[in-house]
Short mmCIF file of C-alpha atoms in Angstrom, two decimals:
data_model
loop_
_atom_site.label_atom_id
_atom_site.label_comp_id
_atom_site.label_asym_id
_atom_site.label_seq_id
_atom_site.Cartn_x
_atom_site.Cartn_y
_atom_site.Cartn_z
CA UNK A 1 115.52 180.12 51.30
CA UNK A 2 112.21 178.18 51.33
CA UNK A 3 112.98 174.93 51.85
CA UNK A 4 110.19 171.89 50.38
CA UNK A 5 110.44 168.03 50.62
CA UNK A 6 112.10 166.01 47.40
CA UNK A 7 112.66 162.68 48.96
CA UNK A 8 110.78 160.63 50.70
CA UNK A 9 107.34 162.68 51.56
CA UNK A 10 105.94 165.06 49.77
CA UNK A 11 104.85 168.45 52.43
CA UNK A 12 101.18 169.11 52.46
CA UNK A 13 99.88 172.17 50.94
CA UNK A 14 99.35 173.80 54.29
CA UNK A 15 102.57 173.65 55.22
CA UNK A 16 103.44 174.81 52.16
CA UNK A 17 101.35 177.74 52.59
CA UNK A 18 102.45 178.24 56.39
CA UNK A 19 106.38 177.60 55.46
CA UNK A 20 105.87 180.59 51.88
CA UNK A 21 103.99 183.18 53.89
CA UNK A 22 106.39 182.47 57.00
CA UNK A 23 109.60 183.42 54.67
CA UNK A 24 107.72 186.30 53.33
CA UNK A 25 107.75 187.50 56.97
CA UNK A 26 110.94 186.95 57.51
CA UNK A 27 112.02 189.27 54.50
CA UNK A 28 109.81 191.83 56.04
CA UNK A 29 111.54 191.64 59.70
CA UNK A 30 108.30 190.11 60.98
CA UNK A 31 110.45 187.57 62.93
CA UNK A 32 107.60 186.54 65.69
CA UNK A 33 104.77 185.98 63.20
CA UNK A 34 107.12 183.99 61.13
CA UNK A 35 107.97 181.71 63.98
CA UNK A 36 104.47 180.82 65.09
CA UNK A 37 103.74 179.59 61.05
CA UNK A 38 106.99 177.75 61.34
CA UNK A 39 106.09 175.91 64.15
CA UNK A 40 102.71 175.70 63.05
CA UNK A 41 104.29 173.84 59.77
CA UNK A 42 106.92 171.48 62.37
CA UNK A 43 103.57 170.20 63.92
CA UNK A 44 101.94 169.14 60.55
CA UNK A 45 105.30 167.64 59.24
CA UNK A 46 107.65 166.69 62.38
CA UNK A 47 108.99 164.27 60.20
CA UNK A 48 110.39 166.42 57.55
CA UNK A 49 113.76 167.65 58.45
CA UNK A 50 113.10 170.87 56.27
CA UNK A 51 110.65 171.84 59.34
CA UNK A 52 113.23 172.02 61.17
CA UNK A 53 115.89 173.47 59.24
CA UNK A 54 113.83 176.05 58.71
CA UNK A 55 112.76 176.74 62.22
CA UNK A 56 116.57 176.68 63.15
CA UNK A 57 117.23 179.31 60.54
CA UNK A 58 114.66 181.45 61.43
CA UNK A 59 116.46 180.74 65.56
CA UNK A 60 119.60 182.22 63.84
CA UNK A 61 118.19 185.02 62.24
CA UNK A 62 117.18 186.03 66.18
CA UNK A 63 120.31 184.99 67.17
CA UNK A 64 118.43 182.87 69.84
CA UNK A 65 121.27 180.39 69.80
CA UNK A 66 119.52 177.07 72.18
CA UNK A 67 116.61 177.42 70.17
CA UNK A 68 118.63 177.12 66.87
CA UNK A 69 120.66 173.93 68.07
CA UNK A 70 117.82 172.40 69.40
CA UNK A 71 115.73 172.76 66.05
CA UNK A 72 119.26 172.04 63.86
CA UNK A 73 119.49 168.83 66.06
CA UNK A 74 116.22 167.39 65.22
CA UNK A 75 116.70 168.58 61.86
CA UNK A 76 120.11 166.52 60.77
CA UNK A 77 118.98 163.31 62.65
CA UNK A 78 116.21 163.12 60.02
CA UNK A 79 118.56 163.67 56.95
CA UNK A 80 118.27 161.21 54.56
CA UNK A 81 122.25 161.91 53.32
CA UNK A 82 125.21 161.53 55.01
CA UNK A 83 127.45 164.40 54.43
CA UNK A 84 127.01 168.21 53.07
CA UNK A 85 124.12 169.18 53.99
CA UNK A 86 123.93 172.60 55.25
CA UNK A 87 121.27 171.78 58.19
CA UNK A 88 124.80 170.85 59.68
CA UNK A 89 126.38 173.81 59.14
CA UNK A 90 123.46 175.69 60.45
CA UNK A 91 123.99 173.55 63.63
CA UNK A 92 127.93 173.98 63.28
CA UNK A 93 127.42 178.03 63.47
CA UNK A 94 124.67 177.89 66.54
CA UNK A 95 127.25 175.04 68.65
CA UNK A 96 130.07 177.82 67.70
CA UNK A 97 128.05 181.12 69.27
CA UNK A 98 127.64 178.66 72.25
CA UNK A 99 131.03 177.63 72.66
CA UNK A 100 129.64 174.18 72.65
CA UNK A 101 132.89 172.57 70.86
CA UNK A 102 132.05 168.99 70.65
CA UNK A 103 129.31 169.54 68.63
CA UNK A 104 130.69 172.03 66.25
CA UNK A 105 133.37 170.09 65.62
CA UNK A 106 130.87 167.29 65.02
CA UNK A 107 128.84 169.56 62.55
CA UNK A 108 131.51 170.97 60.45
CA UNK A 109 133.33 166.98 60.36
CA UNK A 110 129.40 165.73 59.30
CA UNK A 111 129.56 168.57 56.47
CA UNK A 112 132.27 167.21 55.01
CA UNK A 113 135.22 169.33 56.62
CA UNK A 114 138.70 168.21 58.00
CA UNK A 115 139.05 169.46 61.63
CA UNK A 116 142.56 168.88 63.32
CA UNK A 117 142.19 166.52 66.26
CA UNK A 118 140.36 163.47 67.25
CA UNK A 119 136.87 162.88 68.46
CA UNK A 120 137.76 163.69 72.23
CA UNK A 121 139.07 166.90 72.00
CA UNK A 122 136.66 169.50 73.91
CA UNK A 123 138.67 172.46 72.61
CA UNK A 124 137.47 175.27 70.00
CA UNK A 125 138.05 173.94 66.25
CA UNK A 126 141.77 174.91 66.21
CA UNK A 127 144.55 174.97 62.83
CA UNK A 128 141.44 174.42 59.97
CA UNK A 129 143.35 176.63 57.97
CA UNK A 130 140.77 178.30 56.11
CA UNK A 131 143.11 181.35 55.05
CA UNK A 132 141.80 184.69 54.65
CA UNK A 133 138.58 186.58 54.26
CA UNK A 134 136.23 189.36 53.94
CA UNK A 135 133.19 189.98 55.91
CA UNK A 136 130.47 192.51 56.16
CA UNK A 137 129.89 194.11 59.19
CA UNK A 138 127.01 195.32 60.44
CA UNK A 139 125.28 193.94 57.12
CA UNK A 140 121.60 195.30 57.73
CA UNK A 141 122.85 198.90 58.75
CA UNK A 142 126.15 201.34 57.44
CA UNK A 143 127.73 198.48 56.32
CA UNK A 144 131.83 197.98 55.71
CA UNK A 145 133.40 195.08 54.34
CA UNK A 146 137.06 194.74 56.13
CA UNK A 147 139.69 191.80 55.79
CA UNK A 148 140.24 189.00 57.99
CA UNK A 149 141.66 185.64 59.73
CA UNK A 150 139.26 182.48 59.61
CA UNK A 151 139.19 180.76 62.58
CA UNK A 152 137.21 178.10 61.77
CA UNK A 153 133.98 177.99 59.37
CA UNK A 154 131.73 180.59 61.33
CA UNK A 155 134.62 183.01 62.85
CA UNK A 156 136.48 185.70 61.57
CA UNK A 157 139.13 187.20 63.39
CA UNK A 158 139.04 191.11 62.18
CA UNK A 159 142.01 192.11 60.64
CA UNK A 160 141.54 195.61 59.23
CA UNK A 161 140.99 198.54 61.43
CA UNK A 162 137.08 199.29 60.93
CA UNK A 163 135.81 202.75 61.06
CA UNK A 164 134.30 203.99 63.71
CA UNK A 165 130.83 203.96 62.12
CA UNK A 166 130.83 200.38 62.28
CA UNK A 167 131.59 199.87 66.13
CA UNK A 168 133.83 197.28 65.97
CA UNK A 169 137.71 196.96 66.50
CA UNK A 170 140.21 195.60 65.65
CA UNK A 171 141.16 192.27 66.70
CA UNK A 172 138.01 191.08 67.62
CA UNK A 173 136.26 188.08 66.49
CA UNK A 174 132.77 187.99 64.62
CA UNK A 175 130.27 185.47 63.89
CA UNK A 176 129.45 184.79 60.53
CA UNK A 177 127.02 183.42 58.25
CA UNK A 178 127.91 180.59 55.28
CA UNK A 179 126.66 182.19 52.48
CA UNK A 180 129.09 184.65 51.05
CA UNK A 181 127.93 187.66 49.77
CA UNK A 182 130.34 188.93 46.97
CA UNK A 183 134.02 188.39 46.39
CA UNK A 184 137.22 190.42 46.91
CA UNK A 185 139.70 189.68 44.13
CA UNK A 186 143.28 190.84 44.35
CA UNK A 187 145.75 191.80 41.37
CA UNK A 188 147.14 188.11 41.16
CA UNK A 189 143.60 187.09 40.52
CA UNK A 190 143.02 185.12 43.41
CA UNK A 191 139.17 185.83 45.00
CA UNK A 192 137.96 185.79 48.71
CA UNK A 193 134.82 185.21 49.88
CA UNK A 194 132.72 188.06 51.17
CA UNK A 195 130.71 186.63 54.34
CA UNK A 196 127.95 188.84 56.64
CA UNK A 197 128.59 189.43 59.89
CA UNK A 198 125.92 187.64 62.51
CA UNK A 199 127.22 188.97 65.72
CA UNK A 200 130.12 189.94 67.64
CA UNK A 201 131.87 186.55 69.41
CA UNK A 202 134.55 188.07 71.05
CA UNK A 203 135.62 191.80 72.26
CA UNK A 204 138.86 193.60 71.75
CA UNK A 205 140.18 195.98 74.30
CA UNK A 206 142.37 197.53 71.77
CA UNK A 207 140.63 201.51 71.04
CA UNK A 208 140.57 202.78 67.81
CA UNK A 209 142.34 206.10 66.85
CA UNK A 210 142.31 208.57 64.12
CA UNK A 211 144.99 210.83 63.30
CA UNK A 212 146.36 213.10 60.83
CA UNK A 213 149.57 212.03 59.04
CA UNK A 214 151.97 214.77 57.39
CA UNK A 215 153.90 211.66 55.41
CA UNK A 216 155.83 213.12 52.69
CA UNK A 217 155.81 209.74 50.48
CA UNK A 218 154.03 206.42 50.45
CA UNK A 219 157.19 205.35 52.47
CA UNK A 220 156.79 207.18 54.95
CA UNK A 221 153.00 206.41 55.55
CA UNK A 222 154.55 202.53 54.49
CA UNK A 223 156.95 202.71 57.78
CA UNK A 224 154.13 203.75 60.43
CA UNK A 225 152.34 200.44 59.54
CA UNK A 226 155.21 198.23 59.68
CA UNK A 227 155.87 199.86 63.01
CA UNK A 228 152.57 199.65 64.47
CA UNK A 229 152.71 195.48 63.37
CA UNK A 230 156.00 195.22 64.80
CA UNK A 231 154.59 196.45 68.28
CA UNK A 232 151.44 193.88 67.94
CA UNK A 233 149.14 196.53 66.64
CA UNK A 234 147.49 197.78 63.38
CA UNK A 235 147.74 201.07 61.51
CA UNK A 236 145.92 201.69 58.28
CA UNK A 237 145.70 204.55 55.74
CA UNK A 238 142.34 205.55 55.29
CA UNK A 239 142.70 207.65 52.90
CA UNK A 240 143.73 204.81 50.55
CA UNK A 241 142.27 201.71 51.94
CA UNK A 242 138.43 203.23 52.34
CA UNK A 243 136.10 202.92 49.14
CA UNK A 244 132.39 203.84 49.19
CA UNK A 245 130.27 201.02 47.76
CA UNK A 246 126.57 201.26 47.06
CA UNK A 247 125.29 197.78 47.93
CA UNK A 248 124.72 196.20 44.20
CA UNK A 249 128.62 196.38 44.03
CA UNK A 250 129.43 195.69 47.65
CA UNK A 251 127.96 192.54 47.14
CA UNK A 252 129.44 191.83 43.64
CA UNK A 253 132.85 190.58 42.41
CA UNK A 254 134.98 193.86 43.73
CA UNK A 255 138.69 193.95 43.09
CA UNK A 256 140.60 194.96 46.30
CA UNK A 257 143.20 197.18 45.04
CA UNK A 258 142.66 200.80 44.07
CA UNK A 259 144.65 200.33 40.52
CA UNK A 260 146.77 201.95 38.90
CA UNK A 261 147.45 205.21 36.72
CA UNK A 262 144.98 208.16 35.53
CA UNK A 263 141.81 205.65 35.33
CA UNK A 264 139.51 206.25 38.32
CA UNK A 265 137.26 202.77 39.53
CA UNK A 266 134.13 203.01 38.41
CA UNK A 267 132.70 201.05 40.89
CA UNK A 268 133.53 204.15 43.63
CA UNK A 269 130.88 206.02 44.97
CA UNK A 270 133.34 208.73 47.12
CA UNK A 271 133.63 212.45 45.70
CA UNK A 272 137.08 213.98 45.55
CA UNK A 273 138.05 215.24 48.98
CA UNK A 274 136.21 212.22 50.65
CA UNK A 275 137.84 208.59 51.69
CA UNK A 276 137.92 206.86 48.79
CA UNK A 277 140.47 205.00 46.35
CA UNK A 278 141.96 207.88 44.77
CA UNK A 279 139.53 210.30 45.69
CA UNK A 280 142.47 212.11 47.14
CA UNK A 281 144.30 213.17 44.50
CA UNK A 282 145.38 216.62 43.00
CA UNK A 283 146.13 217.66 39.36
CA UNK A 284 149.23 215.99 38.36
CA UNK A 285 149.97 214.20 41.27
CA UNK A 286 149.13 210.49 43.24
CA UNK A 287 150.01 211.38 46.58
CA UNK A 288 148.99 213.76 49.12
CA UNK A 289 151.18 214.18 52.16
CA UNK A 290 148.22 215.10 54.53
CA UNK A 291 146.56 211.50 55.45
CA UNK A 292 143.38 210.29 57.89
CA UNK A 293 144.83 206.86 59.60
CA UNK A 294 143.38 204.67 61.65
CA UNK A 295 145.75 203.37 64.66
CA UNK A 296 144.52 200.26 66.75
CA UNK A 297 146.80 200.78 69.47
CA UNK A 298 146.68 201.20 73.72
CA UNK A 299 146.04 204.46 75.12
CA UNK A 300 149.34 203.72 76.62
CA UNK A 301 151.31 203.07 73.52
CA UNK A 302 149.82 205.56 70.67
CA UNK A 303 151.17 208.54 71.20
CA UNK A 304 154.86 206.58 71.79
CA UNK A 305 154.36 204.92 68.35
CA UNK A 306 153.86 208.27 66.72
CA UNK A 307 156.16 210.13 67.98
CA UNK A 308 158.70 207.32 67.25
CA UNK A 309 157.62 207.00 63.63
CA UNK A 310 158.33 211.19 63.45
CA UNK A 311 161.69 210.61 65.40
CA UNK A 312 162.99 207.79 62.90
CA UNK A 313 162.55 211.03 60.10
CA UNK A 314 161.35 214.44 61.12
CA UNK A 315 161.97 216.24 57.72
CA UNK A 316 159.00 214.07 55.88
CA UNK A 317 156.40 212.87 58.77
CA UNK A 318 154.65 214.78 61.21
CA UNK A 319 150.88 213.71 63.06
CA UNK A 320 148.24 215.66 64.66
CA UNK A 321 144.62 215.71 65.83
CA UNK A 322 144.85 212.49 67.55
CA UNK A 323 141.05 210.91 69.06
CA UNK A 324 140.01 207.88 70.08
CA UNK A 325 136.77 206.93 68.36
CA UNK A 326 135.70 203.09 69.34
#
């Protein structure tokens, strides 16, 4: 991250000094003592835009949003390029927590990006097509990597149903940084970005449930989900979809399917009994009827959507022990 001058002036030693020690407090947490060597270092070198960059990085890191478009302002109108430069998409990320949409749009367009619409358009960054993603949440604490929707360059619409541990729903919408983390890969090869959760940008009111499933096959368990998506909600196996990481592989190249077969991923960290791809199995056998889901659905509508998944075939499904958790 530490950021010195290659172009047209070379940073004097103390800010050298001031900007090194100030990153080595950053790594430590020491966010306020960072800040006063990093504006210690703007004041010797207001010309460099790496003062600034930095100080607007060390803004996002507080997530002190008008100070880190403020400093990312000063810092791109003394770039010496015209395009790429990731002082813009530092700015791009704090105009996007601010909902100031004229200037994100301007950042991400200066970084090099195509953004549907012309210059006048006030509106959130809308149809960038970015495809989907991964991201980390709650990156410094228990974290859990779940899938999701881009927005636009620093959003993520959630798309899996988090646990409970991580306090967020789903359907809501998270800020993230630009810097991926790791990669998800899928059978056909193709690999998604793993990004780290900021903040959260937007609330769901959907609660999350968990429940017990009784479903006889993988059919069964199949047909809740496409029920729950054809209402405008989310279910999600658990018991399948929830692998224990330590961090070296969380934020490594991770295929995103459990596999296949007798061989267990060595890359989990669950024990047998415990969430975890394949950690439920028994001798001889790949499925086990008894399943923890997750069901993103209103308080209203759960208990309907269960009982109508049990109605459709009462021989093979059955659910229980239904609580709300977030």
């Amino acid at each position: 991250m530490r950021i010195f001058g290659k172009g047209r002036h070379r940073p004097s030693a103390s800010w050298r000094q001031a900007t090194d020690r100030a990153f080595t407090l950053i790594g430590d947490g020491r966010y306020e003592d960072a800040g006063e060597l990093l504006t210690r270092a703007a004041d010797l070198e207001p010309w460099l835009s790496e003062s600034w960059f930095n100080l607007a990085l060390l803004h996002k890191f507080r997530h002190d949003w008008e100070q880190a478009r403020a400093a990312g302002l000063r810092a791109v109108a003394l770039l010496d390029r015209e395009a790429g430069a990731p002082d813009w998409w530092n700015v791009g990320i704090a105009a996007t927590a601010l909902q100031d949409w004229p200037l994100a749009r301007r950042a991400w367009q200066a970084y090099g990006l195509k953004v549907p619409g012309g210059a006048t358009v006030a509106g959130e960054p809308a149809g960038m097509e970015l495809g989907s993603a991964a991201v980390r949440l709650s990156p410094e604490g228990e974290a859990e990597v779940v899938w999701g929707r881009r927005l636009d360059p620093a959003r993520i619409e959630v798309l899996s149903i988090p646990l409970p541990s991580s306090g967020r729903r789903w359907g809501e919408v998270v800020l993230h940084d630009g810097v991926p983390h790791g990669e998800r890969t899928t059978s056909t090869g193709h690999a998604y970005p793993v990004f780290d959760e900021i903040e959260l940008w937007a609330p769901s009111p959907v609660p999350t449930w968990v429940v017990l499933l009784e479903a006889a096959t993988e059919a069964d368990r199949d047909a809740l989900e496409q029920l729950a998506a054809d209402a405008g909600f989310a279910a999600e196996d658990w018991s399948s979809s929830v692998r224990l990481l330590c961090r070296m592989c969380s934020e490594s190249r991770m295929p995103s399917d459990e596999g296949e077969g007798e061989h267990l991923d060595p890359h989990d960290h669950s024990e047998p009994g415990h969430p975890g791809p394949l950690g439920h199995r028994t001798d001889g056998q790949l499925w086990v009827p008894e399943r923890e889901c997750g069901v993103a659905a209103p308080a209203s509508l759960v208990r309907g959507l269960l009982d109508g998944w049990v109605a459709d075939s009462p021989d093979s499904r059955d659910w229980r022990d239904l609580e709300e958790v977030c």
